[in-house]
Amino acid sequence: MTTVNSSAAADDAEVPRTAADPRRWLVLALLSGLQFMILLDMTAVNVALPQIQNGLGFSPAGLAWVVNGYVLAAGGLLMLGGRLADVFGRRRLLVTGVVVFAVSSAVSGAAVDPWMMIVGRVGQGTAEALAAPASLGLIALLFTDAKERTKALGVWGGIIGLGSTVGSVISGLLTDLASWRWIFFINLPVALLVLVMVPRLVSESRMVREKGQALDVVGGITLTLGLTGVVYGLLHAADHSWGSTTVVVPLVAGAALLVAMLLIERRARNPLIPLGFFANRTRSVVNAATLFFMAAFISYSFMLTLFEQQVLDYSPLVSGLAWLPLSVAIGAGIAVGTALIPRVGIRPVAAVGYVGAGVGLFITSTIDVNSSYLGGILPGMVVFGLFAGASMPAATNAALHGVTVQDSSLASGVQSTMQQIGGALGVAILVALAIRHAGDAIGGGTRPDIATTEGYALAIRIGGALIVFGGILLAALLEKVDTTLRDPTAERLADAR
């Protein structure tokens, strides 16, 4: 074993880094398993939403916070989490993140009131922001050889990909056979194993901090609070008038905090997100399109799950299984997009992918109370998945346009933040719109299940229009982007040592 000391100040602990030391792969398996569980709770919770709503007494608008509490914390604090790991130590931040994840999972699983669930979900999102960047930093130290690092990334990506594929099924099984609470309680033994094993196997490491270099903690917190205020106001617009204090005050406060965040970032010596990053047209456009895409995608998965269980009366397990074709379609789309990029270029693949994904949502928006899975849900899901998957590698390259390997972490971090923010805003706006539409229809004498379905269909249709608009922006404004496919995670690991 060798002591970590490359571009980092290390303590007297040691880390297995030699090719013959199998403990590196054990650490990788532990870190990948942790990320699997984090991803599971980010996405698979959708399948259990109706049971959580019934068990805790969530209002329709309040239920959105089960998703938004997570994504707001994760998106708002992700960039800050990466900086904290670099400065204060990756192992220390990983352990902190795991502790927060375990406690938050226990709070969510034991929740007896909506506020407890929301607090737990905010904690889980915070845990991702702390643990994910630290985990990748530690992998960079463990695997210094480029070929081995590629293998390690394959393991990491494969396990995480498995989470997105089978997460809904696992959630459905736990909810059907036991209780929705086990979606959260199942995290505890994994967290305990990581807490016991990783500190024994991995040394501390941190970047050398320049004199006077300050962390932009205020910027990260202001961003998170500002987004929370805006989302809070938008969700309350589902059952309050736009002029009510409940809507106006949080909207205005949130907007003011976001403006303050921009001023903080502009003046900070070491901003989380340098505003000059957005001077590049291609990067700005692809991040705006990402915002639209995720707003539609997350709200689509949220509402379609509720439609399946509350209107079509699917069980949680059947609902979970119903999402498997989406994962398969996205995987196939990624393969197609990767093959097409060298032949036709980034802009056509990204633009057509977005427009096609929007068409998939338009097809889904034809659902009604008599829809079957094969005729009403599956066609739009497959079309959406294929085109969305095809756009993903192209969008990643565009997000890294003009960015050096040293700055790829910033570029991928900005894109990840935009994904989380887009998801939060999409759920806040589109779900609130669906609820208000349904309420108005019920007030006019429409049967509740029909009114609810029409509200979901309208919101999904608007989501499709947002993605199509994003595709039009990409077609019109993207510059010529290098077709050599880039992997921001690999570049980050190569530069993190």
PDB file of N, CA, C and O in Angstrom, residues 26 42 48 87 117 214 222 256 294 308 352 396 426 466:
ATOM      1  N   LEU A  26     -13.157  -4.026  -3.523  1.00  0.00           N
ATOM      2  CA  LEU A  26     -14.140  -4.085  -2.446  1.00  0.00           C
ATOM      3  C   LEU A  26     -14.671  -2.691  -2.136  1.00  0.00           C
ATOM      4  O   LEU A  26     -15.880  -2.500  -1.963  1.00  0.00           O
ATOM      5  N   MET A  42     -34.088   7.956  -5.087  1.00  0.00           N
ATOM      6  CA  MET A  42     -34.394   9.142  -5.883  1.00  0.00           C
ATOM      7  C   MET A  42     -35.516   8.856  -6.884  1.00  0.00           C
ATOM      8  O   MET A  42     -36.388   9.690  -7.119  1.00  0.00           O
ATOM      9  N   ALA A  48     -44.244   4.114  -4.959  1.00  0.00           N
ATOM     10  CA  ALA A  48     -44.908   4.044  -3.652  1.00  0.00           C
ATOM     11  C   ALA A  48     -45.695   5.316  -3.322  1.00  0.00           C
ATOM     12  O   ALA A  48     -46.283   5.399  -2.234  1.00  0.00           O
ATOM     13  N   VAL A  87     -11.925  20.096  -0.318  1.00  0.00           N
ATOM     14  CA  VAL A  87     -11.223  20.942   0.650  1.00  0.00           C
ATOM     15  C   VAL A  87     -11.093  20.263   2.008  1.00  0.00           C
ATOM     16  O   VAL A  87     -10.016  20.254   2.616  1.00  0.00           O
ATOM     17  N   MET A 117     -41.730  13.089   6.490  1.00  0.00           N
ATOM     18  CA  MET A 117     -41.301  12.554   5.201  1.00  0.00           C
ATOM     19  C   MET A 117     -40.518  13.613   4.416  1.00  0.00           C
ATOM     20  O   MET A 117     -39.466  13.312   3.820  1.00  0.00           O
ATOM     21  N   ALA A 214     -11.796  30.973  -0.357  1.00  0.00           N
ATOM     22  CA  ALA A 214     -13.004  30.793   0.451  1.00  0.00           C
ATOM     23  C   ALA A 214     -13.997  29.894  -0.270  1.00  0.00           C
ATOM     24  O   ALA A 214     -14.052  29.861  -1.500  1.00  0.00           O
ATOM     25  N   THR A 222     -28.155  29.841  -0.658  1.00  0.00           N
ATOM     26  CA  THR A 222     -29.093  30.801  -1.237  1.00  0.00           C
ATOM     27  C   THR A 222     -29.812  30.213  -2.438  1.00  0.00           C
ATOM     28  O   THR A 222     -31.023  30.410  -2.620  1.00  0.00           O
ATOM     29  N   ALA A 256     -36.344  36.678  -5.067  1.00  0.00           N
ATOM     30  CA  ALA A 256     -35.356  37.610  -4.506  1.00  0.00           C
ATOM     31  C   ALA A 256     -34.082  36.881  -4.105  1.00  0.00           C
ATOM     32  O   ALA A 256     -32.962  37.371  -4.332  1.00  0.00           O
ATOM     33  N   MET A 294     -35.920  17.756 -18.277  1.00  0.00           N
ATOM     34  CA  MET A 294     -36.134  17.141 -16.973  1.00  0.00           C
ATOM     35  C   MET A 294     -37.437  17.598 -16.328  1.00  0.00           C
ATOM     36  O   MET A 294     -38.067  16.832 -15.586  1.00  0.00           O
ATOM     37  N   GLU A 308     -51.629   5.249 -13.129  1.00  0.00           N
ATOM     38  CA  GLU A 308     -51.681   3.785 -13.187  1.00  0.00           C
ATOM     39  C   GLU A 308     -52.324   3.200 -11.934  1.00  0.00           C
ATOM     40  O   GLU A 308     -53.142   2.274 -12.026  1.00  0.00           O
ATOM     41  N   VAL A 352     -33.191  16.098 -32.930  1.00  0.00           N
ATOM     42  CA  VAL A 352     -34.197  15.098 -33.298  1.00  0.00           C
ATOM     43  C   VAL A 352     -34.573  14.253 -32.078  1.00  0.00           C
ATOM     44  O   VAL A 352     -35.741  13.898 -31.893  1.00  0.00           O
ATOM     45  N   THR A 396     -24.626  15.463 -23.653  1.00  0.00           N
ATOM     46  CA  THR A 396     -23.443  15.472 -22.786  1.00  0.00           C
ATOM     47  C   THR A 396     -22.268  16.129 -23.493  1.00  0.00           C
ATOM     48  O   THR A 396     -21.559  16.958 -22.916  1.00  0.00           O
ATOM     49  N   GLY A 426     -40.476  21.315 -12.807  1.00  0.00           N
ATOM     50  CA  GLY A 426     -41.477  20.623 -13.607  1.00  0.00           C
ATOM     51  C   GLY A 426     -42.581  20.036 -12.749  1.00  0.00           C
ATOM     52  O   GLY A 426     -43.775  20.184 -13.059  1.00  0.00           O
ATOM     53  N   LEU A 466     -42.672  21.390 -24.062  1.00  0.00           N
ATOM     54  CA  LEU A 466     -41.418  21.931 -23.524  1.00  0.00           C
ATOM     55  C   LEU A 466     -40.203  21.225 -24.120  1.00  0.00           C
ATOM     56  O   LEU A 466     -39.210  21.870 -24.490  1.00  0.00           O
TER      57      LEU A 466
END
